[in-house]
Amino acid sequence: MSKVVEVVTKMAEPVVEEAGCSLWNVEYVKETGGHWFLRVYIDKADGINIEDCERVSRALDPKLDELDVISGQYTFEVSSAGAERQLKRDSDFAQFIGHLVEVKLYRAVSGGKEHVGKLIAYENGDVTIEMVKGKETELRKFLKNDIAMVRLRIA
């Protein structure tokens, strides 16, 4: 985790919680054209709306200026974690056991790089999903080193 992400995460968590939300993720990324983005993703049980994002953004913006952890220009955004959010932390996987996920791999396994199924298990970075093929189900385990990304999937 980068120092910027670490510092912003620690600072943002209580602010986001005070706004009635939970902190899902913080990312600091360089995108096309060399421009930097600081993104804070939030969540709450009944869903995030624009007012939630605005409230958190207004509360975090002056605190980011005080921290002065980022030198140079960047764009600051607060948004919902999204319905098809990426699962990264152990706690993310634990929260969504039994939900439909998409596993993207670095190289094809069993005929493809993308596999969709119900998340059955997560252990030390390995992911097991239950895939439905016609009337039959199949358990498939993917190893941590083969997984590029796992995200929730809307049916």
mmCIF file of C-alpha atoms in Angstrom:
data_model
loop_
_atom_site.group_PDB
_atom_site.id
_atom_site.type_symbol
_atom_site.label_atom_id
_atom_site.label_comp_id
_atom_site.label_asym_id
_atom_site.label_seq_id
_atom_site.Cartn_x
_atom_site.Cartn_y
_atom_site.Cartn_z
ATOM 1 C CA MET A 1 0.000 0.000 0.000
ATOM 2 C CA SER A 2 1.381 3.415 -0.919
ATOM 3 C CA LYS A 3 2.055 5.970 1.796
ATOM 4 C CA VAL A 4 -0.617 8.283 0.349
ATOM 5 C CA VAL A 5 -3.246 5.532 0.445
ATOM 6 C CA GLU A 6 -2.215 4.490 3.952
ATOM 7 C CA VAL A 7 -2.353 8.039 5.376
ATOM 8 C CA VAL A 8 -5.602 8.967 3.609
ATOM 9 C CA THR A 9 -7.268 5.706 4.660
ATOM 10 C CA LYS A 10 -6.405 6.308 8.319
ATOM 11 C CA MET A 11 -7.631 9.907 8.170
ATOM 12 C CA ALA A 12 -10.764 9.192 6.100
ATOM 13 C CA GLU A 13 -12.210 6.246 8.014
ATOM 14 C CA PRO A 14 -13.598 8.179 11.016
ATOM 15 C CA VAL A 15 -14.843 11.001 8.770
ATOM 16 C CA VAL A 16 -16.687 8.559 6.508
ATOM 17 C CA GLU A 17 -18.167 6.722 9.505
ATOM 18 C CA GLU A 18 -19.340 10.018 11.023
ATOM 19 C CA ALA A 19 -21.248 10.586 7.771
ATOM 20 C CA GLY A 20 -23.084 7.286 8.331
ATOM 21 C CA CYS A 21 -21.106 5.330 5.748
ATOM 22 C CA SER A 22 -18.231 2.876 5.713
ATOM 23 C CA LEU A 23 -14.937 3.245 3.904
ATOM 24 C CA TRP A 24 -14.637 0.622 1.167
ATOM 25 C CA ASN A 25 -11.349 1.579 -0.491
ATOM 26 C CA VAL A 26 -8.896 4.392 -1.200
ATOM 27 C CA GLU A 27 -6.822 4.518 -4.356
ATOM 28 C CA TYR A 28 -4.220 6.947 -5.625
ATOM 29 C CA VAL A 29 -3.590 6.248 -9.303
ATOM 30 C CA LYS A 30 -1.959 7.848 -12.311
ATOM 31 C CA GLU A 31 -4.153 7.670 -15.387
ATOM 32 C CA THR A 32 -4.027 8.599 -19.058
ATOM 33 C CA GLY A 33 -2.206 11.848 -19.667
ATOM 34 C CA GLY A 34 -0.183 11.485 -16.477
ATOM 35 C CA HIS A 35 -2.903 12.969 -14.250
ATOM 36 C CA TRP A 36 -3.215 11.680 -10.666
ATOM 37 C CA PHE A 37 -6.531 10.746 -9.029
ATOM 38 C CA LEU A 38 -7.268 10.235 -5.343
ATOM 39 C CA ARG A 39 -10.467 8.217 -5.042
ATOM 40 C CA VAL A 40 -12.329 7.394 -1.859
ATOM 41 C CA TYR A 41 -14.973 4.686 -2.238
ATOM 42 C CA ILE A 42 -17.758 4.533 0.344
ATOM 43 C CA ASP A 43 -20.590 2.154 1.118
ATOM 44 C CA LYS A 44 -23.603 1.746 3.389
ATOM 45 C CA ALA A 45 -26.261 -0.900 3.851
ATOM 46 C CA ASP A 46 -29.073 0.893 2.023
ATOM 47 C CA GLY A 47 -26.859 2.206 -0.782
ATOM 48 C CA ILE A 48 -24.921 5.369 -1.478
ATOM 49 C CA ASN A 49 -26.470 8.439 -3.065
ATOM 50 C CA ILE A 50 -25.003 11.677 -4.389
ATOM 51 C CA GLU A 51 -25.700 13.455 -1.096
ATOM 52 C CA ASP A 52 -23.575 10.911 0.775
ATOM 53 C CA CYS A 53 -20.700 11.437 -1.660
ATOM 54 C CA GLU A 54 -21.011 15.207 -1.403
ATOM 55 C CA ARG A 55 -21.160 15.156 2.415
ATOM 56 C CA VAL A 56 -18.038 12.964 2.650
ATOM 57 C CA SER A 57 -16.209 14.984 0.002
ATOM 58 C CA ARG A 58 -16.892 18.283 1.794
ATOM 59 C CA ALA A 59 -15.726 16.818 5.101
ATOM 60 C CA LEU A 60 -12.551 15.244 3.677
ATOM 61 C CA ASP A 61 -11.407 18.049 1.369
ATOM 62 C CA PRO A 62 -10.110 20.464 4.063
ATOM 63 C CA LYS A 63 -8.524 17.588 5.999
ATOM 64 C CA LEU A 64 -6.616 16.531 2.867
ATOM 65 C CA ASP A 65 -5.328 20.096 2.529
ATOM 66 C CA GLU A 66 -4.189 20.013 6.177
ATOM 67 C CA LEU A 67 -2.424 16.672 5.739
ATOM 68 C CA ASP A 68 -0.589 17.900 2.647
ATOM 69 C CA VAL A 69 0.511 14.319 1.937
ATOM 70 C CA ILE A 70 0.267 14.723 -1.857
ATOM 71 C CA SER A 71 2.682 17.014 -3.647
ATOM 72 C CA GLY A 72 1.519 18.263 -7.018
ATOM 73 C CA GLN A 73 -1.896 18.366 -8.600
ATOM 74 C CA TYR A 74 -4.497 15.622 -8.389
ATOM 75 C CA THR A 75 -8.231 15.166 -8.777
ATOM 76 C CA PHE A 76 -10.139 14.136 -5.651
ATOM 77 C CA GLU A 77 -13.275 12.011 -6.038
ATOM 78 C CA VAL A 78 -15.667 10.345 -3.608
ATOM 79 C CA SER A 79 -17.976 7.691 -5.013
ATOM 80 C CA SER A 80 -19.936 4.572 -4.260
ATOM 81 C CA ALA A 81 -18.063 1.285 -4.135
ATOM 82 C CA GLY A 82 -20.545 0.162 -6.810
ATOM 83 C CA ALA A 83 -22.774 -2.863 -7.197
ATOM 84 C CA GLU A 84 -20.048 -4.759 -9.078
ATOM 85 C CA ARG A 85 -17.216 -3.712 -6.792
ATOM 86 C CA GLN A 86 -13.836 -5.356 -6.710
ATOM 87 C CA LEU A 87 -13.098 -7.588 -3.730
ATOM 88 C CA LYS A 88 -9.601 -7.027 -2.351
ATOM 89 C CA ARG A 89 -9.353 -7.563 1.394
ATOM 90 C CA ASP A 90 -10.022 -10.739 3.369
ATOM 91 C CA SER A 91 -12.996 -8.965 4.967
ATOM 92 C CA ASP A 92 -14.468 -8.191 1.513
ATOM 93 C CA PHE A 93 -14.455 -11.875 0.624
ATOM 94 C CA ALA A 94 -15.859 -12.900 4.017
ATOM 95 C CA GLN A 95 -18.719 -10.401 3.624
ATOM 96 C CA PHE A 96 -19.722 -11.726 0.201
ATOM 97 C CA ILE A 97 -19.496 -15.518 0.647
ATOM 98 C CA GLY A 98 -22.541 -16.921 -1.167
ATOM 99 C CA HIS A 99 -22.743 -14.027 -3.653
ATOM 100 C CA LEU A 100 -22.181 -14.167 -7.395
ATOM 101 C CA VAL A 101 -18.650 -13.123 -8.409
ATOM 102 C CA GLU A 102 -16.528 -12.902 -11.526
ATOM 103 C CA VAL A 103 -12.964 -14.174 -11.300
ATOM 104 C CA LYS A 104 -10.568 -12.764 -13.899
ATOM 105 C CA LEU A 105 -7.322 -14.651 -14.446
ATOM 106 C CA TYR A 106 -3.957 -13.686 -15.884
ATOM 107 C CA ARG A 107 -4.046 -16.676 -18.242
ATOM 108 C CA ALA A 108 -6.800 -18.968 -19.472
ATOM 109 C CA VAL A 109 -7.857 -21.901 -17.302
ATOM 110 C CA SER A 110 -10.480 -24.410 -18.459
ATOM 111 C CA GLY A 111 -11.016 -22.495 -21.665
ATOM 112 C CA GLY A 112 -11.225 -18.940 -20.388
ATOM 113 C CA LYS A 113 -9.804 -16.051 -18.415
ATOM 114 C CA GLU A 114 -13.162 -15.088 -16.875
ATOM 115 C CA HIS A 115 -15.252 -17.385 -14.694
ATOM 116 C CA VAL A 116 -18.546 -16.559 -12.980
ATOM 117 C CA GLY A 117 -20.034 -18.387 -10.035
ATOM 118 C CA LYS A 118 -21.123 -18.226 -6.422
ATOM 119 C CA LEU A 119 -18.286 -17.454 -4.008
ATOM 120 C CA ILE A 120 -17.932 -20.536 -1.826
ATOM 121 C CA ALA A 121 -14.586 -20.043 -0.096
ATOM 122 C CA TYR A 122 -11.624 -17.716 0.244
ATOM 123 C CA GLU A 123 -8.463 -18.920 1.905
ATOM 124 C CA ASN A 124 -5.014 -17.292 1.777
ATOM 125 C CA GLY A 125 -5.892 -15.584 -1.502
ATOM 126 C CA ASP A 126 -7.271 -18.718 -3.180
ATOM 127 C CA VAL A 127 -10.876 -18.424 -4.382
ATOM 128 C CA THR A 128 -13.405 -21.240 -4.787
ATOM 129 C CA ILE A 129 -16.589 -20.654 -6.753
ATOM 130 C CA GLU A 130 -19.560 -22.822 -7.634
ATOM 131 C CA MET A 131 -20.282 -22.656 -11.351
ATOM 132 C CA VAL A 132 -23.595 -23.762 -12.861
ATOM 133 C CA LYS A 133 -23.424 -25.613 -16.177
ATOM 134 C CA GLY A 134 -26.898 -26.580 -17.313
ATOM 135 C CA LYS A 135 -28.382 -28.681 -14.511
ATOM 136 C CA GLU A 136 -25.013 -29.489 -12.965
ATOM 137 C CA THR A 137 -22.781 -27.515 -10.642
ATOM 138 C CA GLU A 138 -19.012 -27.610 -10.462
ATOM 139 C CA LEU A 139 -16.688 -26.311 -7.773
ATOM 140 C CA ARG A 140 -13.628 -24.596 -9.185
ATOM 141 C CA LYS A 141 -10.682 -23.351 -7.150
ATOM 142 C CA PHE A 142 -8.414 -20.585 -8.432
ATOM 143 C CA LEU A 143 -5.009 -19.981 -6.905
ATOM 144 C CA LYS A 144 -3.991 -16.550 -5.654
ATOM 145 C CA ASN A 145 -1.105 -16.186 -8.128
ATOM 146 C CA ASP A 146 -3.419 -16.874 -11.089
ATOM 147 C CA ILE A 147 -6.074 -14.303 -10.100
ATOM 148 C CA ALA A 148 -5.947 -10.847 -11.647
ATOM 149 C CA MET A 149 -9.178 -9.620 -10.034
ATOM 150 C CA VAL A 150 -12.370 -10.734 -8.326
ATOM 151 C CA ARG A 151 -15.484 -8.580 -8.363
ATOM 152 C CA LEU A 152 -19.120 -8.890 -7.440
ATOM 153 C CA ARG A 153 -21.351 -9.695 -10.369
ATOM 154 C CA ILE A 154 -24.992 -8.747 -10.817
ATOM 155 C CA ALA A 155 -26.991 -11.683 -12.207
#
